[in-house]
Short mmCIF file of C-alpha atoms in Angstrom, two decimals:
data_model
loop_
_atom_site.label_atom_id
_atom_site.label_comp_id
_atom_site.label_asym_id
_atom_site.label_seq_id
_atom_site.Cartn_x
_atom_site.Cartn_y
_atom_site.Cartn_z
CA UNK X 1 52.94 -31.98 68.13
CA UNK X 2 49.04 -31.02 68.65
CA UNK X 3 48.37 -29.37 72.33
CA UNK X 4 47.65 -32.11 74.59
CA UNK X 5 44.05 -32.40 76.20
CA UNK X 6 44.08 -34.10 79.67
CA UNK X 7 40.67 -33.79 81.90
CA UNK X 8 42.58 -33.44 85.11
CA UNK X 9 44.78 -31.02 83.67
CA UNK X 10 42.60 -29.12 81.44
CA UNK X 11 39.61 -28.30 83.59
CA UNK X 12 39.36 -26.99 87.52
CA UNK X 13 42.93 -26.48 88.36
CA UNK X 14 41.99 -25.88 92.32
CA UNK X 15 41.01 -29.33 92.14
CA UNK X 16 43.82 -30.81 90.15
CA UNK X 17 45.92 -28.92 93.34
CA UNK X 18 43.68 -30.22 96.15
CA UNK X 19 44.79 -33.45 95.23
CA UNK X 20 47.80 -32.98 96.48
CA UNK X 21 47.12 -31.02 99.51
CA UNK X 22 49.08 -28.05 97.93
CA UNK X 23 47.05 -24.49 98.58
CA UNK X 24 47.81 -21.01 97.88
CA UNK X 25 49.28 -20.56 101.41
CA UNK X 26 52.06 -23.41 100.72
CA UNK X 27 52.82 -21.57 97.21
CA UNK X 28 53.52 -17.93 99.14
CA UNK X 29 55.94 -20.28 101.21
CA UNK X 30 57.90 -21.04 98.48
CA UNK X 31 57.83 -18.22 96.57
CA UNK X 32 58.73 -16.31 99.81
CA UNK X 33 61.77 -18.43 100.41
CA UNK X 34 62.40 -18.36 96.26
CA UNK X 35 65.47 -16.04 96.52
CA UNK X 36 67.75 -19.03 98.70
CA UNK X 37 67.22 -21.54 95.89
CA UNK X 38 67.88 -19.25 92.74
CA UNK X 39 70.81 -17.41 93.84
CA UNK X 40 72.28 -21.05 93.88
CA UNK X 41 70.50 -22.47 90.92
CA UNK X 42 73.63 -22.76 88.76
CA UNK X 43 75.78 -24.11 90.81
CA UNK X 44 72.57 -26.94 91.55
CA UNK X 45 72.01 -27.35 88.39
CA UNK X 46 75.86 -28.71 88.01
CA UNK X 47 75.44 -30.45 90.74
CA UNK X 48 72.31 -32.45 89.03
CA UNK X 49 74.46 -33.35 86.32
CA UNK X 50 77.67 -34.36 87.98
CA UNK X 51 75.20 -36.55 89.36
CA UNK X 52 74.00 -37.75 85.54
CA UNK X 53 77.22 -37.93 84.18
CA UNK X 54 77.55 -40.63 86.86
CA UNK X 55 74.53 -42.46 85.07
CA UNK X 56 76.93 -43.34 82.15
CA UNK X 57 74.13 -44.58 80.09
CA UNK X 58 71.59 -42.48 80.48
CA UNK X 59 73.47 -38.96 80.13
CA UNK X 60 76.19 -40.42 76.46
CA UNK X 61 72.71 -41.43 74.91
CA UNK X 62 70.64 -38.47 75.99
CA UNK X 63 73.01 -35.55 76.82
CA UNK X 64 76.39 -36.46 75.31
CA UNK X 65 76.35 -33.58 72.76
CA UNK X 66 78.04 -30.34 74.10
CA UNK X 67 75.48 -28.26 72.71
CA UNK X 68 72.67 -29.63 72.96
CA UNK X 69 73.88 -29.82 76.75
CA UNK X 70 74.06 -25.82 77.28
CA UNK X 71 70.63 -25.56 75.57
CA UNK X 72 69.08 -28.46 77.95
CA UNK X 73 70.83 -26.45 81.10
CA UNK X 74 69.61 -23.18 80.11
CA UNK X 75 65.70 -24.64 79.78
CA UNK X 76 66.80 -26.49 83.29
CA UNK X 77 67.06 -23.08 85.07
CA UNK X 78 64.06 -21.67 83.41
CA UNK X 79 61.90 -24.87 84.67
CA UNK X 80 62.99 -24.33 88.23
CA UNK X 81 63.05 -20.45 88.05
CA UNK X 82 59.19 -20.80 87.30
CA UNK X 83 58.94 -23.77 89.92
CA UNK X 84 59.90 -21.08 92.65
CA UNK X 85 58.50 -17.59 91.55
CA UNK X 86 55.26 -19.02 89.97
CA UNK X 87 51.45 -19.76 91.29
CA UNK X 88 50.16 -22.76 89.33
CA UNK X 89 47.55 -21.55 86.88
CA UNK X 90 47.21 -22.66 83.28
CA UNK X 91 50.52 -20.77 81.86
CA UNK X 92 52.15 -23.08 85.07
CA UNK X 93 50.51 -26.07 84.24
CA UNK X 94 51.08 -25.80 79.84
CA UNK X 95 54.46 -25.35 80.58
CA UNK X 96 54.72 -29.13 82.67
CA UNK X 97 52.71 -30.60 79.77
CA UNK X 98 55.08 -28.94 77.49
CA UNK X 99 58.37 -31.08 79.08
CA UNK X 100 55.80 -34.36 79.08
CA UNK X 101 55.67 -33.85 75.11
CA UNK X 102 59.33 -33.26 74.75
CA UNK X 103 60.01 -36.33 76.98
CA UNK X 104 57.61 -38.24 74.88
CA UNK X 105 59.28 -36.78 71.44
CA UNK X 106 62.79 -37.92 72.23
CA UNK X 107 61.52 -41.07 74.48
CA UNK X 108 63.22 -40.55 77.48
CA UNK X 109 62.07 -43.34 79.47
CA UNK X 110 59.59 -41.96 82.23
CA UNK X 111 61.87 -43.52 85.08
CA UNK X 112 64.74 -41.56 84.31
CA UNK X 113 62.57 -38.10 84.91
CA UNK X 114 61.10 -39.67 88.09
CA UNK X 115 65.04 -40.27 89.13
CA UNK X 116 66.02 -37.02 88.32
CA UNK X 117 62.69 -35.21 90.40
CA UNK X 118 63.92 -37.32 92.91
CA UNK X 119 68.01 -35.98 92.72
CA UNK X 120 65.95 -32.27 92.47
CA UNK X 121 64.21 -33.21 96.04
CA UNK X 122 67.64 -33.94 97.28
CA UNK X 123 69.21 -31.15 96.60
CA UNK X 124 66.26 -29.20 97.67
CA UNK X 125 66.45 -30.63 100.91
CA UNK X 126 70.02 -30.28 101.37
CA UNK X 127 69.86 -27.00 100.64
CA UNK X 128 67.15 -26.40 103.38
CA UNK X 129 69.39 -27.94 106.01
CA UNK X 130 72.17 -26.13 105.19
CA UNK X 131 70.03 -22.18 105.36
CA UNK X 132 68.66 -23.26 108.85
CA UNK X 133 65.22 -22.29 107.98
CA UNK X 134 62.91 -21.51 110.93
CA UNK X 135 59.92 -23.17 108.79
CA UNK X 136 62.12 -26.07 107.32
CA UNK X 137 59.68 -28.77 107.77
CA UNK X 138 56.60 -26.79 106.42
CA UNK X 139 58.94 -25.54 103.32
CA UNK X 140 60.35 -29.19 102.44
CA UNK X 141 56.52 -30.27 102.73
CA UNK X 142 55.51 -27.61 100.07
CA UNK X 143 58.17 -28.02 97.72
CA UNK X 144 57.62 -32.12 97.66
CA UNK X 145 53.82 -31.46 97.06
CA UNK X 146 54.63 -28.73 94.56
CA UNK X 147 56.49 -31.90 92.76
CA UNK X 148 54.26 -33.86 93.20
CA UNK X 149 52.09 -32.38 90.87
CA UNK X 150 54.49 -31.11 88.17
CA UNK X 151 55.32 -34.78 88.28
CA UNK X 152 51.55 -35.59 87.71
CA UNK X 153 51.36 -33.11 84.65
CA UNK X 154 54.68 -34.70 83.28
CA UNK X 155 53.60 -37.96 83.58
CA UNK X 156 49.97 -37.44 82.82
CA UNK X 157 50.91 -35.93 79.08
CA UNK X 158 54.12 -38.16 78.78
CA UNK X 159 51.76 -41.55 79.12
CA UNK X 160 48.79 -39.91 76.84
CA UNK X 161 51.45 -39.16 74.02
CA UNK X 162 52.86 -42.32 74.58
CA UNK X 163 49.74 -44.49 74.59
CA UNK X 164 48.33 -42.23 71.34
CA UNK X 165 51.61 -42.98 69.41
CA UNK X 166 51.16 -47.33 70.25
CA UNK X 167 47.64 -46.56 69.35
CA UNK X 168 48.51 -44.68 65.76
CA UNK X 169 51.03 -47.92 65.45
CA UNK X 170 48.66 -50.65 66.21
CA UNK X 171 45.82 -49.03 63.72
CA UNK X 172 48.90 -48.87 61.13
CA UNK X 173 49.78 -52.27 61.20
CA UNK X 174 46.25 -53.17 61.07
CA UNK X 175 45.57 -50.98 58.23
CA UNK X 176 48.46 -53.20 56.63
CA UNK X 177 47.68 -56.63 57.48
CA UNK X 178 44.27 -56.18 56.00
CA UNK X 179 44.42 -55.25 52.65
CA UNK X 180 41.73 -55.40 50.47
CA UNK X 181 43.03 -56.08 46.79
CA UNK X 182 41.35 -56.59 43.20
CA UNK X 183 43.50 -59.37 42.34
CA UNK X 184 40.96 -59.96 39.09
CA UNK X 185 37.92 -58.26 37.06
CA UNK X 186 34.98 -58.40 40.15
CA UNK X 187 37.40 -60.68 42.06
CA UNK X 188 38.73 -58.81 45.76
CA UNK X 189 41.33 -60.51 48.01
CA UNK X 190 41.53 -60.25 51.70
CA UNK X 191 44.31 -62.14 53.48
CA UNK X 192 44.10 -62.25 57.21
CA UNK X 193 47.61 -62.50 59.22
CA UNK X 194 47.16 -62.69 63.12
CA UNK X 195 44.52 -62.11 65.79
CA UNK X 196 41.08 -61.31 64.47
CA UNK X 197 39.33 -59.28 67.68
CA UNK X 198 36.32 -57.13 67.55
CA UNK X 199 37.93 -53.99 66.15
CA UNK X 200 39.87 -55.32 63.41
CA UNK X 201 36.78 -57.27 61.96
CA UNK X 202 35.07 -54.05 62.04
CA UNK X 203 37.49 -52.17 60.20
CA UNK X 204 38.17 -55.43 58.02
CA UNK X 205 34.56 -55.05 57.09
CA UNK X 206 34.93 -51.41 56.31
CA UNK X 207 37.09 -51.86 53.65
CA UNK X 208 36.02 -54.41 52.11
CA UNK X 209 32.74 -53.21 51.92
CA UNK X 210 34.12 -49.89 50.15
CA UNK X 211 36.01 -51.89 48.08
CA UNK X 212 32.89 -53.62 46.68
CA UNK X 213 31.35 -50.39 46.11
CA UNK X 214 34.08 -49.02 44.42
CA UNK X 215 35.04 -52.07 42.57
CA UNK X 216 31.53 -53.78 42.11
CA UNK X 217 32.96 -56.77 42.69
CA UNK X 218 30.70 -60.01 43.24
CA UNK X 219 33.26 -62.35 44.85
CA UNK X 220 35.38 -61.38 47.63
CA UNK X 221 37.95 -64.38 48.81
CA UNK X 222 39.21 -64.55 52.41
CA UNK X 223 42.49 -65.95 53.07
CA UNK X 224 42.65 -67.46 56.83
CA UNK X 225 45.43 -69.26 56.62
CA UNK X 226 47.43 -66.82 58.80
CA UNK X 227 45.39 -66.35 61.33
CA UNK X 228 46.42 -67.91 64.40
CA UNK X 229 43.87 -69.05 66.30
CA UNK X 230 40.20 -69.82 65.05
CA UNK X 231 37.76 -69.94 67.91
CA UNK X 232 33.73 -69.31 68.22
CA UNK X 233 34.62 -65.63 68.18
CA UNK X 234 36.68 -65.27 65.17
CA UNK X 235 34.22 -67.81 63.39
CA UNK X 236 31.38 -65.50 64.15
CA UNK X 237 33.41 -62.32 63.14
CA UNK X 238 33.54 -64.05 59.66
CA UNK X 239 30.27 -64.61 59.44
CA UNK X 240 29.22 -61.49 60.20
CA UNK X 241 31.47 -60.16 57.32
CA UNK X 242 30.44 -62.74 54.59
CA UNK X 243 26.30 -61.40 55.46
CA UNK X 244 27.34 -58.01 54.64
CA UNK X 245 28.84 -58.74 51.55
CA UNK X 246 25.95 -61.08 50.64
CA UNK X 247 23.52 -57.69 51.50
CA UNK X 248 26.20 -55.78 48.87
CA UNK X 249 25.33 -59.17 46.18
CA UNK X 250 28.96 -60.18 46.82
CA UNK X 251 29.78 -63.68 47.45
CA UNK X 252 32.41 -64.47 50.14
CA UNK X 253 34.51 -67.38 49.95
CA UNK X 254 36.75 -68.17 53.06
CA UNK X 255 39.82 -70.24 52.01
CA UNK X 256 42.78 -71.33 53.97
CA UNK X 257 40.96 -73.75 56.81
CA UNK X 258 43.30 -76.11 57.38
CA UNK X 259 42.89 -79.73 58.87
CA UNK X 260 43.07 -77.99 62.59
CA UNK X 261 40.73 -74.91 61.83
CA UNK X 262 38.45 -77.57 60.20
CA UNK X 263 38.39 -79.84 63.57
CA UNK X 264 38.60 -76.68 65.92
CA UNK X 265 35.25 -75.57 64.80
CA UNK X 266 33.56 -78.95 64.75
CA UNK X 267 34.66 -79.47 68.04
CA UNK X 268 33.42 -76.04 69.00
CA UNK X 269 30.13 -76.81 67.42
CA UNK X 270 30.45 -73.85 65.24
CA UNK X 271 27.69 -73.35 62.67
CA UNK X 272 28.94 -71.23 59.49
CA UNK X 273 25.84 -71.87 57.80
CA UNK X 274 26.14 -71.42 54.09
CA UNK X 275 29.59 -69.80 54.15
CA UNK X 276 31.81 -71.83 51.12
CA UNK X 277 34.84 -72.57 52.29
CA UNK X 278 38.29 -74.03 50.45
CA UNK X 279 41.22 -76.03 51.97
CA UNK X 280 43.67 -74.14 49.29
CA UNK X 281 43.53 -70.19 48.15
CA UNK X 282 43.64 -71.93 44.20
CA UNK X 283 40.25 -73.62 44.92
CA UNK X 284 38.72 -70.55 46.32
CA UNK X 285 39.77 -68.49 43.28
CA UNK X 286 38.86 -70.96 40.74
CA UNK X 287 35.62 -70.77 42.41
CA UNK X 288 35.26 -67.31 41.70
CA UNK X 289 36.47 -67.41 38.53
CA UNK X 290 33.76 -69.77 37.37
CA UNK X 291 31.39 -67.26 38.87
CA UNK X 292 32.59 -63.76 37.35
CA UNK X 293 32.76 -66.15 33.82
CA UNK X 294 29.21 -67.49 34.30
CA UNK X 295 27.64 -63.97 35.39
CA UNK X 296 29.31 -63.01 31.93
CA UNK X 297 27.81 -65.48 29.64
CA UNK X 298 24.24 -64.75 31.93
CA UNK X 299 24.79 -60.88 30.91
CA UNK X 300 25.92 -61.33 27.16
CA UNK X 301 22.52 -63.66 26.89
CA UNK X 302 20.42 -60.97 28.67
CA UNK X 303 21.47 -58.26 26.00
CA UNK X 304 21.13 -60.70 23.02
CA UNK X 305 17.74 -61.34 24.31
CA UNK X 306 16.72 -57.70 24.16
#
């Protein structure tokens, strides 16, 4: 997975800590105090997941497999040996994003993180109690807000992968419900399933403007019979595709307006100017037909002329 670029993250890291009220004085608390929690890492560690084991769902889908437990254990200590004997600078910091994008890989659901941070903070605590620290309220304070921000990282990267991924999906599935298809010599089909918005008109007019390029086509049939709703703003999305094409000398022919469509926009007072439109997909390409077959006889008389 490509290194993950968050602002917050990425740039003034004294400010990313300010956030939090965490300063340089709070980290030399904890690090001073480091040696109580990692002579007694292990045995926390086991305590976290007697703990998980208890979350029956969470740890047989997630942690189940015996080996891949002793490997997840063994990264475990590492994260908390750093958490205790580390300042945050970038190194600090690339390592959080790093368990974000592992989170994110597997999806492990960001709530089940938060609960275990939360389990960590327990134990913490308890083990604070138990040393009878002289500074115990000052050293649970800077090990929450020290958290508190690898919790920010986590999340931060976790969410951005996350959001990137539905992104990649959603321009996918658009990519697929708008194909652009030479069904016939000149002839290009584009069938429109779903929403039309904004974005997906603009890359529906992408491609079929390529397509004409590439194709030289001179009719270019729009199936709407999928689309679910047909309001002022999808009307005026198709218009602005069928005045492209025109500026390309390709003729667009919408088919597929049913009854509803056809009262919808008279209701709406729609004006689609001199857009030709079809009740059936058959009319529409019949249409075309007659126009690729008369721009051939129109050619074949041009060259006999000369």
């Amino acid at each position: 997975m490509n290194e993950v670029k968050f602002d917050s993250i990425d740039g003034d890291i004294a400010d990313l800590v300010s956030k939090y009220s965490f300063s340089s004085e709070n980290n030399e608390i904890i690090m001073k105090n480091s040696s109580f929690f990692l002579e007694t890492l292990d045995e926390s560690i086991e305590i976290f997941y007697t703990w998980m084991k208890e979350q029956s769902n969470t740890f047989d889908e997630y942690f189940a497999d015996a080996k891949l437990m002793i490997t997840v254990k063994k990264l475990q200590k590492s994260y908390w040996e750093t958490f205790f004997s580390q300042e945050i600078n970038q190194e600090y910091i690339d390592s959080r994003k790093k368990v974000g994008q592992v989170h994110a890989q597997i999806n492990l659901p960001l709530e089940i993180y938060c609960a275990a941070m939360n389990k960590f903070q327990i134990i913490w605590d308890n083990i604070i109690s138990s040393k009878n620290f002289s500074n115990e309220v000052e050293l649970i304070k800077c090990i929450h807000r020290k958290m508190n921000i690898d919790s920010s990282i986590v999340s931060a990267t976790y969410n951005m992968l996350t959001n990137k991924r539905i992104a990649d999906q959603n321009r996918a599935l658009l990519e697929m419900s708008t194909p652009v298809t030479l069904i016939w010599d000149r002839i290009l089909l584009l069938p429109i399933v779903g929403i039309l918005d904004s974005k997906r008109t603009l890359d529906m007019m992408d491609s079929i403007l390529k397509e004409i390029s590439r194709s030289q086509a001179v009719v270019a049939l729009i199936d709407i019979s999928g689309v679910a709703v047909v309001d002022t703003a999808v009307a005026n999305h198709l218009i602005k595709v069928t005045k492209a094409t025109k500026l390309m000398g390709c003729e667009t022919i919408i088919s597929g307006v049913s009854p509803v469509i056809a009262h919808t926009i008279v209701d709406l007072g729609i004006r689609i100017g001199e857009i030709k439109t079809t009740a059936a997909l058959k009319d529409a390409l019949s249409i075309a037909l007659k126009k690729v077959e008369e721009l051939k006889i129109e050619n074949t008389n041009k060259h006999a002329q000369l």
